[in-house]
PDB file of C-alpha atoms in Angstrom:
ATOM      1  CA  UNK A  21       4.960   7.696  -9.499  1.00  0.00           C
ATOM      2  CA  UNK A  22       2.908   9.260  -6.695  1.00  0.00           C
ATOM      3  CA  UNK A  23       1.434  11.821  -9.129  1.00  0.00           C
ATOM      4  CA  UNK A  24       4.997  13.048  -9.652  1.00  0.00           C
ATOM      5  CA  UNK A  25       5.543  15.060 -12.844  1.00  0.00           C
ATOM      6  CA  UNK A  26       9.285  15.637 -12.333  1.00  0.00           C
ATOM      7  CA  UNK A  27      10.967  12.717 -14.117  1.00  0.00           C
ATOM      8  CA  UNK A  28      14.201  12.953 -12.148  1.00  0.00           C
ATOM      9  CA  UNK A  29      12.412  13.116  -8.812  1.00  0.00           C
ATOM     10  CA  UNK A  30      10.229  10.177  -9.808  1.00  0.00           C
ATOM     11  CA  UNK A  31      13.360   8.192 -10.725  1.00  0.00           C
ATOM     12  CA  UNK A  32      14.973   9.093  -7.394  1.00  0.00           C
ATOM     13  CA  UNK A  33      11.893   7.904  -5.522  1.00  0.00           C
ATOM     14  CA  UNK A  34      11.785   4.610  -7.411  1.00  0.00           C
ATOM     15  CA  UNK A  35      15.468   3.859  -6.781  1.00  0.00           C
ATOM     16  CA  UNK A  36      14.967   4.623  -3.097  1.00  0.00           C
ATOM     17  CA  UNK A  37      11.862   2.432  -2.871  1.00  0.00           C
ATOM     18  CA  UNK A  38      13.501  -0.542  -4.585  1.00  0.00           C
ATOM     19  CA  UNK A  39      16.308  -0.417  -2.031  1.00  0.00           C
ATOM     20  CA  UNK A  40      13.749  -0.240   0.785  1.00  0.00           C
ATOM     21  CA  UNK A  41      11.960  -3.342  -0.475  1.00  0.00           C
ATOM     22  CA  UNK A  42      15.234  -5.214  -0.859  1.00  0.00           C
ATOM     23  CA  UNK A  43      16.037  -4.435   2.762  1.00  0.00           C
ATOM     24  CA  UNK A  44      12.647  -5.769   3.886  1.00  0.00           C
ATOM     25  CA  UNK A  45      11.899  -8.761   1.640  1.00  0.00           C
ATOM     26  CA  UNK A  46      13.948 -11.879   1.009  1.00  0.00           C
ATOM     27  CA  UNK A  47      12.890 -12.865  -2.493  1.00  0.00           C
ATOM     28  CA  UNK A  48      12.306 -16.502  -3.354  1.00  0.00           C
ATOM     29  CA  UNK A  49      13.252 -17.166  -7.004  1.00  0.00           C
ATOM     30  CA  UNK A  50      10.363 -19.655  -7.258  1.00  0.00           C
ATOM     31  CA  UNK A  51       7.667 -17.115  -6.385  1.00  0.00           C
ATOM     32  CA  UNK A  52       4.701 -16.239  -8.601  1.00  0.00           C
ATOM     33  CA  UNK A  53       3.548 -12.635  -8.082  1.00  0.00           C
ATOM     34  CA  UNK A  54       0.607 -10.591  -9.345  1.00  0.00           C
ATOM     35  CA  UNK A  55       1.059  -6.826  -9.693  1.00  0.00           C
ATOM     36  CA  UNK A  56      -2.441  -5.356  -9.368  1.00  0.00           C
ATOM     37  CA  UNK A  57      -2.928  -2.073 -11.209  1.00  0.00           C
ATOM     38  CA  UNK A  58       0.669  -2.238 -12.393  1.00  0.00           C
ATOM     39  CA  UNK A  59       0.416   0.598 -14.913  1.00  0.00           C
ATOM     40  CA  UNK A  60       3.298   0.667 -17.400  1.00  0.00           C
ATOM     41  CA  UNK A  61       5.132  -2.024 -15.467  1.00  0.00           C
ATOM     42  CA  UNK A  62       7.839  -0.297 -13.413  1.00  0.00           C
ATOM     43  CA  UNK A  63       7.371  -2.625 -10.456  1.00  0.00           C
ATOM     44  CA  UNK A  64       6.547  -5.598 -12.674  1.00  0.00           C
ATOM     45  CA  UNK A  65       9.892  -5.336 -14.455  1.00  0.00           C
ATOM     46  CA  UNK A  66      11.696  -5.010 -11.133  1.00  0.00           C
ATOM     47  CA  UNK A  67      10.030  -8.106  -9.648  1.00  0.00           C
ATOM     48  CA  UNK A  68      10.530 -10.117 -12.850  1.00  0.00           C
ATOM     49  CA  UNK A  69      14.298  -9.940 -12.302  1.00  0.00           C
ATOM     50  CA  UNK A  70      13.928 -11.435  -8.833  1.00  0.00           C
ATOM     51  CA  UNK A  71      11.367 -14.240  -9.129  1.00  0.00           C
ATOM     52  CA  UNK A  72       9.921 -16.915 -11.394  1.00  0.00           C
ATOM     53  CA  UNK A  73       6.820 -15.222 -12.846  1.00  0.00           C
ATOM     54  CA  UNK A  74       4.941 -11.922 -12.656  1.00  0.00           C
ATOM     55  CA  UNK A  75       1.408 -11.232 -13.851  1.00  0.00           C
ATOM     56  CA  UNK A  76       0.750  -7.563 -14.620  1.00  0.00           C
ATOM     57  CA  UNK A  77      -2.924  -6.625 -14.250  1.00  0.00           C
ATOM     58  CA  UNK A  78      -3.862  -3.221 -15.611  1.00  0.00           C
ATOM     59  CA  UNK A  79      -7.173  -1.705 -16.742  1.00  0.00           C
ATOM     60  CA  UNK A  80      -5.838   0.897 -19.188  1.00  0.00           C
ATOM     61  CA  UNK A  81      -5.063  -0.489 -22.633  1.00  0.00           C
ATOM     62  CA  UNK A  82      -2.511   2.242 -23.377  1.00  0.00           C
ATOM     63  CA  UNK A  83      -0.529   1.295 -20.260  1.00  0.00           C
ATOM     64  CA  UNK A  84      -0.597  -2.386 -21.172  1.00  0.00           C
ATOM     65  CA  UNK A  85       0.666  -1.539 -24.653  1.00  0.00           C
ATOM     66  CA  UNK A  86       3.508   0.560 -23.252  1.00  0.00           C
ATOM     67  CA  UNK A  87       4.456  -2.188 -20.820  1.00  0.00           C
ATOM     68  CA  UNK A  88       4.525  -4.819 -23.565  1.00  0.00           C
ATOM     69  CA  UNK A  89       6.636  -2.573 -25.765  1.00  0.00           C
ATOM     70  CA  UNK A  90       9.153  -1.584 -23.104  1.00  0.00           C
ATOM     71  CA  UNK A  91       9.538  -4.751 -21.021  1.00  0.00           C
ATOM     72  CA  UNK A  92      11.265  -7.709 -22.635  1.00  0.00           C
ATOM     73  CA  UNK A  93      11.353 -10.160 -19.730  1.00  0.00           C
ATOM     74  CA  UNK A  94       9.867 -13.481 -20.829  1.00  0.00           C
ATOM     75  CA  UNK A  95       8.509 -14.376 -17.388  1.00  0.00           C
ATOM     76  CA  UNK A  96       5.770 -11.712 -17.466  1.00  0.00           C
ATOM     77  CA  UNK A  97       2.110 -12.200 -18.373  1.00  0.00           C
ATOM     78  CA  UNK A  98       0.051  -9.119 -19.268  1.00  0.00           C
ATOM     79  CA  UNK A  99      -3.655  -9.026 -18.461  1.00  0.00           C
ATOM     80  CA  UNK A 100      -5.942  -6.106 -19.251  1.00  0.00           C
ATOM     81  CA  UNK A 101      -8.478  -6.008 -16.431  1.00  0.00           C
ATOM     82  CA  UNK A 102      -9.742  -3.862 -13.618  1.00  0.00           C
ATOM     83  CA  UNK A 103      -8.251  -5.065 -10.328  1.00  0.00           C
ATOM     84  CA  UNK A 104     -11.720  -5.593  -8.866  1.00  0.00           C
ATOM     85  CA  UNK A 105     -12.706  -7.852 -11.779  1.00  0.00           C
ATOM     86  CA  UNK A 106      -9.474  -9.851 -11.994  1.00  0.00           C
ATOM     87  CA  UNK A 107      -9.678 -13.387 -10.684  1.00  0.00           C
ATOM     88  CA  UNK A 108      -7.410 -16.415 -10.713  1.00  0.00           C
ATOM     89  CA  UNK A 109      -7.368 -20.024  -9.613  1.00  0.00           C
ATOM     90  CA  UNK A 110      -7.396 -20.846  -5.929  1.00  0.00           C
ATOM     91  CA  UNK A 111      -3.940 -20.436  -4.326  1.00  0.00           C
ATOM     92  CA  UNK A 112      -2.327 -19.232  -7.564  1.00  0.00           C
ATOM     93  CA  UNK A 113       0.120 -16.656  -6.195  1.00  0.00           C
ATOM     94  CA  UNK A 114       2.823 -16.503  -3.563  1.00  0.00           C
ATOM     95  CA  UNK A 115       2.731 -12.700  -3.536  1.00  0.00           C
ATOM     96  CA  UNK A 116       0.109 -10.047  -4.270  1.00  0.00           C
ATOM     97  CA  UNK A 117       1.541  -6.563  -4.788  1.00  0.00           C
ATOM     98  CA  UNK A 118      -0.699  -3.517  -5.063  1.00  0.00           C
ATOM     99  CA  UNK A 119       0.655  -0.012  -5.394  1.00  0.00           C
ATOM    100  CA  UNK A 120      -1.142   3.318  -5.599  1.00  0.00           C
ATOM    101  CA  UNK A 121      -4.512   1.712  -6.297  1.00  0.00           C
ATOM    102  CA  UNK A 122      -6.532   1.264  -3.116  1.00  0.00           C
ATOM    103  CA  UNK A 123      -6.811   5.011  -2.538  1.00  0.00           C
ATOM    104  CA  UNK A 124      -8.922   5.148  -5.711  1.00  0.00           C
ATOM    105  CA  UNK A 125     -11.285   2.373  -4.550  1.00  0.00           C
ATOM    106  CA  UNK A 126     -14.305   3.041  -2.372  1.00  0.00           C
ATOM    107  CA  UNK A 127     -15.039   0.503   0.363  1.00  0.00           C
ATOM    108  CA  UNK A 128     -17.356  -1.579  -1.798  1.00  0.00           C
ATOM    109  CA  UNK A 129     -14.794  -2.042  -4.567  1.00  0.00           C
ATOM    110  CA  UNK A 130     -11.949  -2.595  -2.106  1.00  0.00           C
ATOM    111  CA  UNK A 131     -13.912  -5.374  -0.413  1.00  0.00           C
ATOM    112  CA  UNK A 132     -14.799  -6.875  -3.788  1.00  0.00           C
ATOM    113  CA  UNK A 133     -11.116  -6.988  -4.726  1.00  0.00           C
ATOM    114  CA  UNK A 134     -10.007  -8.384  -1.372  1.00  0.00           C
ATOM    115  CA  UNK A 135     -12.570 -11.201  -1.560  1.00  0.00           C
ATOM    116  CA  UNK A 136     -10.735 -12.390  -4.666  1.00  0.00           C
ATOM    117  CA  UNK A 137      -7.236 -11.718  -3.309  1.00  0.00           C
ATOM    118  CA  UNK A 138      -7.970 -13.877  -0.260  1.00  0.00           C
ATOM    119  CA  UNK A 139      -8.747 -16.817  -2.532  1.00  0.00           C
ATOM    120  CA  UNK A 140      -5.938 -16.609  -5.098  1.00  0.00           C
ATOM    121  CA  UNK A 141      -3.186 -15.784  -2.596  1.00  0.00           C
ATOM    122  CA  UNK A 142      -1.640 -18.970  -1.210  1.00  0.00           C
ATOM    123  CA  UNK A 143      -1.742 -19.865   2.484  1.00  0.00           C
ATOM    124  CA  UNK A 144       1.057 -17.893   4.173  1.00  0.00           C
ATOM    125  CA  UNK A 145       1.497 -15.941   0.947  1.00  0.00           C
ATOM    126  CA  UNK A 146       2.314 -12.265   1.347  1.00  0.00           C
ATOM    127  CA  UNK A 147       0.223  -9.239   0.476  1.00  0.00           C
ATOM    128  CA  UNK A 148       2.322  -6.123  -0.117  1.00  0.00           C
ATOM    129  CA  UNK A 149       0.359  -2.905   0.187  1.00  0.00           C
ATOM    130  CA  UNK A 150       2.107   0.247  -1.033  1.00  0.00           C
ATOM    131  CA  UNK A 151      -0.193   3.248  -0.817  1.00  0.00           C
ATOM    132  CA  UNK A 152      -0.725   6.598   0.844  1.00  0.00           C
ATOM    133  CA  UNK A 153      -2.685   6.876   4.070  1.00  0.00           C
ATOM    134  CA  UNK A 154      -4.295   9.665   6.076  1.00  0.00           C
ATOM    135  CA  UNK A 155      -1.930  10.610   8.896  1.00  0.00           C
ATOM    136  CA  UNK A 156      -4.355  11.800  11.569  1.00  0.00           C
ATOM    137  CA  UNK A 157      -7.693  10.892  10.000  1.00  0.00           C
ATOM    138  CA  UNK A 158      -9.252   9.757   6.758  1.00  0.00           C
ATOM    139  CA  UNK A 159      -8.508  12.357   4.086  1.00  0.00           C
ATOM    140  CA  UNK A 160     -10.785  12.740   1.065  1.00  0.00           C
ATOM    141  CA  UNK A 161     -10.147  14.468  -2.234  1.00  0.00           C
ATOM    142  CA  UNK A 162     -13.072  15.091  -4.561  1.00  0.00           C
ATOM    143  CA  UNK A 163     -12.195  16.066  -8.118  1.00  0.00           C
ATOM    144  CA  UNK A 164      -8.865  17.534  -7.078  1.00  0.00           C
ATOM    145  CA  UNK A 165      -6.948  19.285  -9.854  1.00  0.00           C
ATOM    146  CA  UNK A 166      -3.276  18.298 -10.005  1.00  0.00           C
ATOM    147  CA  UNK A 167      -1.432  21.355 -11.288  1.00  0.00           C
ATOM    148  CA  UNK A 168       1.732  19.346 -11.977  1.00  0.00           C
ATOM    149  CA  UNK A 169       0.073  16.678 -14.086  1.00  0.00           C
ATOM    150  CA  UNK A 170      -2.821  18.768 -15.429  1.00  0.00           C
ATOM    151  CA  UNK A 171      -5.430  16.191 -14.478  1.00  0.00           C
ATOM    152  CA  UNK A 172      -8.362  15.835 -12.107  1.00  0.00           C
ATOM    153  CA  UNK A 173      -8.673  12.985  -9.633  1.00  0.00           C
ATOM    154  CA  UNK A 174     -10.548  11.855  -6.537  1.00  0.00           C
ATOM    155  CA  UNK A 175      -9.092   9.734  -3.756  1.00  0.00           C
ATOM    156  CA  UNK A 176      -9.724   8.359  -0.276  1.00  0.00           C
ATOM    157  CA  UNK A 177      -6.719   8.228   2.032  1.00  0.00           C
ATOM    158  CA  UNK A 178      -7.741   5.752   4.730  1.00  0.00           C
ATOM    159  CA  UNK A 179      -5.886   5.653   8.035  1.00  0.00           C
ATOM    160  CA  UNK A 180      -3.554   2.790   8.942  1.00  0.00           C
ATOM    161  CA  UNK A 181      -6.164   1.530  11.399  1.00  0.00           C
ATOM    162  CA  UNK A 182      -8.852   1.522   8.704  1.00  0.00           C
ATOM    163  CA  UNK A 183      -6.668  -0.560   6.386  1.00  0.00           C
ATOM    164  CA  UNK A 184      -5.766  -2.916   9.218  1.00  0.00           C
ATOM    165  CA  UNK A 185      -9.425  -3.299  10.107  1.00  0.00           C
ATOM    166  CA  UNK A 186     -10.042  -4.582   6.588  1.00  0.00           C
ATOM    167  CA  UNK A 187      -6.917  -6.652   6.009  1.00  0.00           C
ATOM    168  CA  UNK A 188      -6.496  -8.077   9.515  1.00  0.00           C
ATOM    169  CA  UNK A 189      -9.924  -8.143  11.132  1.00  0.00           C
ATOM    170  CA  UNK A 190     -12.015  -8.927   8.061  1.00  0.00           C
ATOM    171  CA  UNK A 191      -9.612 -11.143   6.105  1.00  0.00           C
ATOM    172  CA  UNK A 192      -7.472 -12.621   8.873  1.00  0.00           C
ATOM    173  CA  UNK A 193      -4.168 -11.377   7.497  1.00  0.00           C
ATOM    174  CA  UNK A 194      -1.245 -11.123   9.885  1.00  0.00           C
ATOM    175  CA  UNK A 195       0.714  -7.876   9.623  1.00  0.00           C
ATOM    176  CA  UNK A 196       4.437  -8.572   9.506  1.00  0.00           C
ATOM    177  CA  UNK A 197       5.755  -5.140   8.507  1.00  0.00           C
ATOM    178  CA  UNK A 198       4.455  -1.580   8.538  1.00  0.00           C
ATOM    179  CA  UNK A 199       6.420   1.614   8.060  1.00  0.00           C
ATOM    180  CA  UNK A 200       6.350   4.927   6.225  1.00  0.00           C
ATOM    181  CA  UNK A 201       8.096   4.531   2.887  1.00  0.00           C
ATOM    182  CA  UNK A 202       9.930   7.825   3.208  1.00  0.00           C
ATOM    183  CA  UNK A 203      11.352   8.759   6.626  1.00  0.00           C
ATOM    184  CA  UNK A 204      11.035  12.470   7.344  1.00  0.00           C
ATOM    185  CA  UNK A 205      14.755  13.070   6.874  1.00  0.00           C
ATOM    186  CA  UNK A 206      14.525  12.100   3.182  1.00  0.00           C
ATOM    187  CA  UNK A 207      12.280  15.124   2.528  1.00  0.00           C
ATOM    188  CA  UNK A 208      10.318  13.034   0.005  1.00  0.00           C
ATOM    189  CA  UNK A 209       7.049  13.390   1.919  1.00  0.00           C
ATOM    190  CA  UNK A 210       5.290  16.286   0.243  1.00  0.00           C
ATOM    191  CA  UNK A 211       1.862  16.467   1.903  1.00  0.00           C
ATOM    192  CA  UNK A 212       0.823  17.412   5.425  1.00  0.00           C
ATOM    193  CA  UNK A 213      -2.272  15.184   5.438  1.00  0.00           C
ATOM    194  CA  UNK A 214      -0.872  11.966   3.945  1.00  0.00           C
ATOM    195  CA  UNK A 215       2.207   9.756   3.776  1.00  0.00           C
ATOM    196  CA  UNK A 216       3.211   6.829   1.616  1.00  0.00           C
ATOM    197  CA  UNK A 217       3.195   3.540   3.515  1.00  0.00           C
ATOM    198  CA  UNK A 218       4.650   0.109   2.864  1.00  0.00           C
ATOM    199  CA  UNK A 219       2.862  -2.642   4.755  1.00  0.00           C
ATOM    200  CA  UNK A 220       3.215  -6.402   4.398  1.00  0.00           C
ATOM    201  CA  UNK A 221       0.676  -8.974   5.530  1.00  0.00           C
ATOM    202  CA  UNK A 222       0.710 -12.786   5.642  1.00  0.00           C
ATOM    203  CA  UNK A 223      -2.354 -14.675   4.441  1.00  0.00           C
ATOM    204  CA  UNK A 224      -3.577 -16.881   7.293  1.00  0.00           C
ATOM    205  CA  UNK A 225      -6.070 -19.453   6.000  1.00  0.00           C
TER     206      UNK A 225
END
């Protein structure tokens, strides 16, 4: 979680975040939700206990295999696909959840994904965007080496305004919630340039 190599710290963050979501969202047990780029299914498993059905979409086969092995909820469908290629029937989902993915998409791929999201998210359905943003300006990482995880990655941390320009101005979403995931007093924010954000939008069609 959040490129966090410390298992205990990652667990602490996840417990904190689940409580935050429960304080923000009133879950409808009839909801269908798609978890885009859901990895090994941490959030998928959490949502599956709250609502009717969850579809986990993940590109990496090894993550899909781990999710299938570790999650026993019967109301989960697993789909191996890139988020930008995934499509579904018109108005299929009440909720679209995407976490830690958009920072790895350039504008072209983000737009490609959102074109599809707009169609398969129901009218007045909610789009939950959990991702890091650039605090003062767009922050770019090019082939950054993570010492903790021993891997190299690139990312684009858009500003809140840049995300809103896409979600609100381009796709006519209405923002209904927007806040930093970790208030400063939690001391869970670790970077000067970026912060994790939870934002929720309603799909106006």
